[in-house]
Short mmCIF file of C-alpha atoms and ligand atoms in Angstrom, two decimals:
data_model
loop_
_atom_site.label_atom_id
_atom_site.label_comp_id
_atom_site.label_asym_id
_atom_site.label_seq_id
_atom_site.Cartn_x
_atom_site.Cartn_y
_atom_site.Cartn_z
CA MET D 129 22.67 21.42 -15.84
CA THR D 130 19.39 20.60 -17.34
CA TYR D 131 16.13 21.79 -15.40
CA VAL D 132 13.56 19.39 -16.20
CA LYS D 133 10.12 20.40 -15.53
CA ALA D 134 7.49 17.65 -13.80
CA GLY D 135 4.74 18.76 -15.56
CA GLY D 136 6.85 17.66 -18.80
CA MET D 137 7.97 14.72 -18.23
CA GLY D 138 7.01 12.08 -20.83
CA SER D 139 4.45 9.10 -19.84
CA THR D 140 6.43 6.38 -21.56
CA CYS D 141 4.59 2.92 -21.41
CA GLY D 142 5.99 0.46 -18.92
CA THR D 143 9.51 -0.17 -20.56
CA ASP D 144 12.66 -0.27 -19.05
CA ALA D 145 14.00 2.53 -21.18
CA GLY D 146 11.11 4.57 -19.97
CA LYS D 147 11.73 4.15 -16.29
CA THR D 148 15.69 4.63 -16.62
CA ALA D 149 14.91 8.06 -18.74
CA LEU D 150 12.57 9.18 -15.85
CA ARG D 151 15.26 8.03 -13.14
CA LYS D 152 18.09 10.13 -14.90
CA GLU D 153 16.03 12.93 -15.67
CA GLN D 154 14.34 13.21 -12.08
CA ARG D 155 17.33 12.67 -10.04
CA LYS D 156 18.74 15.77 -11.60
CA VAL D 157 15.55 17.43 -10.36
CA ARG D 158 15.78 16.45 -7.37
CA ASP D 159 19.58 17.64 -6.78
CA PHE D 160 18.61 20.97 -8.69
CA VAL D 161 16.47 22.30 -5.62
CA PRO D 162 18.73 24.24 -3.08
CA GLU D 163 20.49 22.50 0.10
CA ARG D 164 17.77 25.47 1.70
CA VAL D 165 14.77 24.95 0.31
CA ARG D 166 14.76 20.90 0.81
CA ALA D 167 15.29 21.42 4.14
CA THR D 168 12.10 23.27 4.21
CA LEU D 169 10.13 21.42 2.21
CA ASP D 170 11.06 18.84 4.84
CA ALA D 171 9.88 20.22 7.40
CA ARG D 172 6.39 20.42 6.33
CA ILE D 173 6.48 16.81 4.97
CA LEU D 174 8.07 15.72 8.83
CA ALA D 175 4.66 17.59 10.11
CA ASN D 176 2.41 16.31 7.56
CA LEU D 177 3.88 12.81 8.34
CA GLN D 178 3.20 13.23 11.87
CA ALA D 179 0.00 14.44 11.61
CA SER D 180 -1.47 11.18 9.69
CA SER D 181 -2.95 8.81 11.37
CA GLU D 182 -1.23 6.09 9.47
CA TYR D 183 1.67 7.52 11.55
CA GLN D 184 0.14 8.76 14.99
CA ASP D 185 -0.98 4.57 14.43
CA ALA D 186 2.32 2.46 14.35
CA ASP D 187 4.63 1.68 16.97
CA LEU D 188 7.30 0.60 14.46
CA VAL D 189 8.43 2.86 11.53
CA LEU D 190 10.12 1.30 8.67
CA THR D 191 12.66 3.80 7.10
CA TYR D 192 15.96 4.68 5.43
CA VAL D 193 18.40 6.32 6.42
CA SER D 194 18.20 8.93 4.15
CA MET D 195 20.89 10.30 1.71
CA ASP D 196 22.39 13.52 -0.75
CA SER D 197 19.31 14.90 -2.02
CA GLU D 198 16.37 12.40 -0.94
CA VAL D 199 13.59 13.73 1.51
CA ASP D 200 15.35 13.81 4.97
CA THR D 201 14.49 11.16 7.01
CA ARG D 202 16.90 11.38 10.04
CA THR D 203 15.13 14.09 11.77
CA ILE D 204 12.08 11.52 11.23
CA ILE D 205 13.98 9.08 12.81
CA ALA D 206 15.12 11.31 15.73
CA GLU D 207 11.67 12.09 16.88
CA ALA D 208 9.98 8.55 16.14
CA LEU D 209 12.98 7.20 19.07
CA GLU D 210 12.30 10.23 21.05
CA SER D 211 8.17 9.35 21.02
CA GLY D 212 8.78 6.44 22.15
CA LYS D 213 8.63 4.44 18.35
CA ARG D 214 10.31 1.80 17.24
CA VAL D 215 13.05 2.02 14.30
CA ALA D 216 14.54 0.19 11.95
CA ILE D 217 16.09 0.47 8.70
CA PRO D 218 17.34 -1.61 5.99
CA ARG D 219 19.88 -4.01 4.76
CA CYS D 220 20.47 -5.10 1.70
CA THR D 221 20.50 -8.74 0.73
CA ALA D 222 22.37 -11.28 -1.56
CA GLU D 223 18.53 -11.30 -3.34
CA LYS D 224 18.56 -8.57 -3.69
CA THR D 225 15.45 -7.60 -1.18
CA LEU D 226 15.83 -5.57 2.17
CA GLU D 227 15.86 -6.90 6.05
CA PHE D 228 14.76 -3.87 8.34
CA VAL D 229 16.75 -4.35 11.57
CA GLU D 230 15.93 -2.47 14.96
CA ILE D 231 18.05 0.64 15.69
CA SER D 232 18.07 2.81 18.50
CA SER D 233 20.17 5.76 17.05
CA LEU D 234 22.30 6.74 14.21
CA GLN D 235 25.36 5.50 15.64
CA GLY D 236 26.87 2.24 14.75
CA LEU D 237 25.97 2.20 11.28
CA HIS D 238 28.42 2.08 8.77
CA GLN D 239 28.55 2.17 5.20
CA SER D 240 27.27 0.10 2.36
CA ARG D 241 29.04 -0.51 -0.84
CA PHE D 242 25.92 1.25 -1.77
CA GLY D 243 26.91 4.42 -0.29
CA MET D 244 23.74 4.09 2.25
CA LEU D 245 24.08 3.35 5.63
CA GLU D 246 23.35 0.50 7.33
CA PRO D 247 22.93 -1.74 10.41
CA ASP D 248 25.88 -4.15 10.97
CA ALA D 249 25.47 -8.00 9.23
CA SER D 250 25.81 -9.38 12.61
CA LEU D 251 22.28 -7.50 14.06
CA PRO D 252 19.29 -9.61 13.82
CA ALA D 253 16.56 -8.98 11.69
CA LEU D 254 12.74 -8.62 12.47
CA LYS D 255 10.61 -11.04 11.06
CA THR D 256 7.52 -10.45 8.38
CA PRO D 257 4.84 -11.21 11.74
CA GLU D 258 6.54 -7.73 13.65
CA PHE D 259 5.99 -5.48 10.35
CA VAL D 260 2.12 -5.71 11.14
CA GLY D 261 0.87 -2.14 12.61
CA SER D 262 4.42 -0.69 11.69
CA ILE D 263 4.45 1.51 8.53
CA CYS D 264 7.24 1.86 5.74
CA LEU D 265 8.33 4.77 4.61
CA VAL D 266 9.49 3.92 0.55
CA PRO D 267 12.36 5.89 -1.14
CA GLY D 268 12.15 7.04 -4.44
CA LEU D 269 12.45 9.38 -7.20
CA VAL D 270 9.13 10.10 -8.77
CA PHE D 271 5.42 9.26 -8.06
CA ASP D 272 2.40 9.42 -9.48
CA GLY D 273 -1.42 9.90 -7.86
CA LEU D 274 -1.99 6.16 -8.13
CA GLY D 275 0.68 5.37 -5.82
CA ASN D 276 3.24 3.78 -8.64
CA ARG D 277 7.00 4.65 -7.90
CA ILE D 278 10.79 5.10 -9.51
CA GLY D 279 12.84 4.34 -7.31
CA TYR D 280 16.91 3.68 -8.03
CA GLY D 281 16.20 0.47 -10.10
CA GLY D 282 17.59 -2.40 -8.09
CA GLY D 283 14.00 -3.83 -7.54
CA TYR D 284 14.93 -3.91 -3.22
CA TYR D 285 11.81 -2.58 -2.17
CA ASP D 286 9.35 -3.62 -4.91
CA ARG D 287 10.86 -7.37 -3.87
CA PHE D 288 10.30 -6.15 0.43
CA LEU D 289 6.92 -4.89 -0.24
CA ALA D 290 5.17 -7.53 -1.86
CA PHE D 291 5.83 -9.76 1.80
CA TYR D 292 5.02 -6.52 3.46
CA PRO D 293 1.76 -5.82 5.65
CA GLY D 294 1.60 -2.45 6.72
CA HIS D 295 0.94 0.93 4.78
CA LYS D 296 3.31 2.11 2.68
CA ILE D 297 4.22 5.49 2.93
CA ALA D 298 6.29 7.66 0.35
CA LEU D 299 7.78 11.13 1.75
CA VAL D 300 7.31 13.17 -1.58
CA ARG D 301 8.60 16.86 -2.09
CA THR D 302 5.38 18.47 -5.27
CA ARG D 303 8.14 18.87 -7.64
CA GLN D 304 8.66 15.10 -7.85
CA LEU D 305 4.32 14.07 -8.23
CA SER D 306 3.91 13.60 -11.87
CA CYS D 307 1.10 14.75 -13.72
CA ASN D 308 1.44 11.94 -16.17
CA GLU D 309 0.63 7.84 -14.91
CA LEU D 310 4.24 6.45 -14.87
CA PRO D 311 5.71 3.10 -16.31
CA HIS D 312 4.70 0.33 -14.32
CA GLU D 313 5.32 -3.67 -14.17
CA ALA D 314 3.38 -6.30 -12.33
CA HIS D 315 5.61 -6.34 -9.98
CA ASP D 316 5.99 -2.75 -8.82
CA ILE D 317 3.99 -2.08 -5.58
CA ALA D 318 2.32 1.13 -6.03
CA ILE D 319 2.33 2.93 -2.78
CA ASP D 320 -1.01 4.43 -0.39
CA LEU D 321 -0.06 7.23 0.86
CA LEU D 322 1.62 9.98 -0.40
CA VAL D 323 2.82 12.51 2.37
CA THR D 324 3.91 15.57 0.38
CA ASP D 325 5.09 19.30 1.36
CA GLN D 326 1.50 20.39 0.86
CA ARG D 327 -1.04 17.63 2.15
CA ILE D 328 -1.37 13.87 3.32
CA TRP D 329 -2.80 12.02 -0.18
CA ARG D 330 -4.63 8.60 0.29
CA VAL D 331 -4.10 6.03 -3.05
CA ASN D 332 -7.59 4.52 -2.82
CA ASN D 333 -7.87 1.86 -4.90
CA ASN D 334 -4.94 0.54 -2.62
CA PHE D 335 -6.75 -0.40 0.37
CA LYS D 336 -8.50 -3.62 -0.91
N1 LIG N 408 18.81 6.08 1.57
C1 LIG N 408 18.63 5.20 0.83
N2 LIG N 408 18.25 3.92 1.39
C2 LIG N 408 18.35 2.64 1.13
C3 LIG N 408 17.78 2.87 -0.58
C4 LIG N 408 17.26 3.85 -0.85
O1 LIG N 408 16.95 4.48 -2.27
N3 LIG N 408 17.84 5.21 -0.47
N4 LIG N 408 17.08 1.72 -0.84
C5 LIG N 408 16.71 1.67 -2.67
O2 LIG N 408 16.10 0.50 -2.68
C6 LIG N 408 17.56 0.27 -1.13
C7 LIG N 408 18.99 -0.19 -2.00
N5 LIG N 408 19.09 0.36 -3.07
C8 LIG N 408 20.06 0.09 -4.03
C9 LIG N 408 19.27 0.24 -5.42
C10 LIG N 408 20.38 0.35 -6.34
C11 LIG N 408 21.46 -0.21 -6.10
C12 LIG N 408 22.39 -0.18 -7.52
O3 LIG N 408 22.17 0.67 -8.27
N6 LIG N 408 22.91 -1.64 -7.84
C13 LIG N 408 23.69 -1.60 -8.63
C14 LIG N 408 25.14 -2.47 -8.55
C15 LIG N 408 24.98 -3.51 -7.78
C16 LIG N 408 26.30 -3.95 -7.41
O4 LIG N 408 27.56 -3.32 -7.95
O5 LIG N 408 26.26 -5.41 -7.30
C17 LIG N 408 23.16 -2.42 -9.31
O6 LIG N 408 22.35 -2.79 -9.57
O7 LIG N 408 22.85 -2.52 -10.99
C18 LIG N 408 21.62 -0.49 -5.27
C19 LIG N 408 21.43 -0.30 -3.57
C20 LIG N 408 17.85 0.27 0.69
N7 LIG N 408 18.49 1.09 1.09
N1 LIG N 409 9.28 -8.88 -6.39
C1 LIG N 409 10.34 -8.91 -7.58
N2 LIG N 409 10.70 -10.38 -8.15
C2 LIG N 409 11.58 -10.35 -9.10
N3 LIG N 409 12.35 -9.37 -9.73
C3 LIG N 409 12.22 -8.36 -9.62
C4 LIG N 409 10.69 -8.02 -8.63
N4 LIG N 409 11.00 -6.86 -8.57
C5 LIG N 409 11.34 -5.70 -9.13
N5 LIG N 409 11.89 -6.83 -10.17
C6 LIG N 409 13.64 -6.61 -11.04
O1 LIG N 409 14.14 -5.43 -9.96
C7 LIG N 409 14.61 -4.67 -11.28
C8 LIG N 409 14.37 -2.88 -10.78
O2 LIG N 409 13.07 -2.99 -10.93
P1 LIG N 409 12.39 -1.69 -11.44
O3 LIG N 409 12.46 -0.85 -12.04
O4 LIG N 409 11.24 -1.86 -10.43
O5 LIG N 409 13.10 -1.05 -10.27
P2 LIG N 409 12.65 0.47 -9.03
O6 LIG N 409 11.35 -0.09 -8.43
O7 LIG N 409 12.84 1.93 -9.52
O8 LIG N 409 13.53 -0.44 -8.20
P3 LIG N 409 13.43 -0.03 -6.06
O9 LIG N 409 12.29 -1.13 -6.12
O10 LIG N 409 14.81 -0.44 -5.87
O11 LIG N 409 13.27 1.24 -5.29
C9 LIG N 409 13.98 -5.40 -12.70
O12 LIG N 409 14.58 -5.74 -13.59
C10 LIG N 409 12.59 -5.92 -12.28
O13 LIG N 409 12.37 -7.04 -13.22
#
């Protein structure tokens, strides 16, 4: 396995080829970090998230259910529910966007054809007005200081976030941060808040 330093990434300009290459190398970077180290970093990310006013003020948390080497959201889900917050997780739709379904535990979910845990198709999705006052934890492989992100490449989150009224928050291990501006296109929706294992980074140019 090749170890790719985050600082060594090329800043290719807005091309699909550039995004695809970054996805591939960042996936390796993320998988390369030993599980024990990831757990330590993720505990710090959790603490920083919980310390943020955006999290504290939110009564509803929209979050993916982590898998593989993604930043752990299962503890976040358990602690959010424990503290009385509402939690909703995504379901992929045929239109390649996301619907969010409220859950009360991680029980009863099923594995989607992409390997992620999803709520049953029969359960009702929340409607956009219910997202006011919520936060959305957005997954990604690599982020830059302007809030640009590169995900798995389905465009699911970009389509959903285009109509999302709450704070868009990324949970980021420091080595998933790019010091170069990432390639981005008109449809890409930037993150408002980066929560790393070291600090909380507010992307001011997103607050309009
Ligand atoms: N844990 C977790 N859950 C998540 C995401 C995530 O990043 N992490 N998502 C983040 O977005 C959404 C699912 N994202 C996906 C992104 C790409 C493909 C994908 O590569 N699809 C292929 C194959 C399509 C097909 O078989 O029809 C493709 O689009 O080519 C699938 C799902 C929702 N749930
Ligand atoms: N709002 C949108 N409307 C139409 N197509 C879109 C939209 N957002 C993204 N797409 C399309 O989805 C595909 C993947 O987008 P992109 O490369 O930005 O993925 P990503 O941000 O890495 O993935 P994701 O959002 O699932 O994490 C591209 O072909 C893009 O044109």
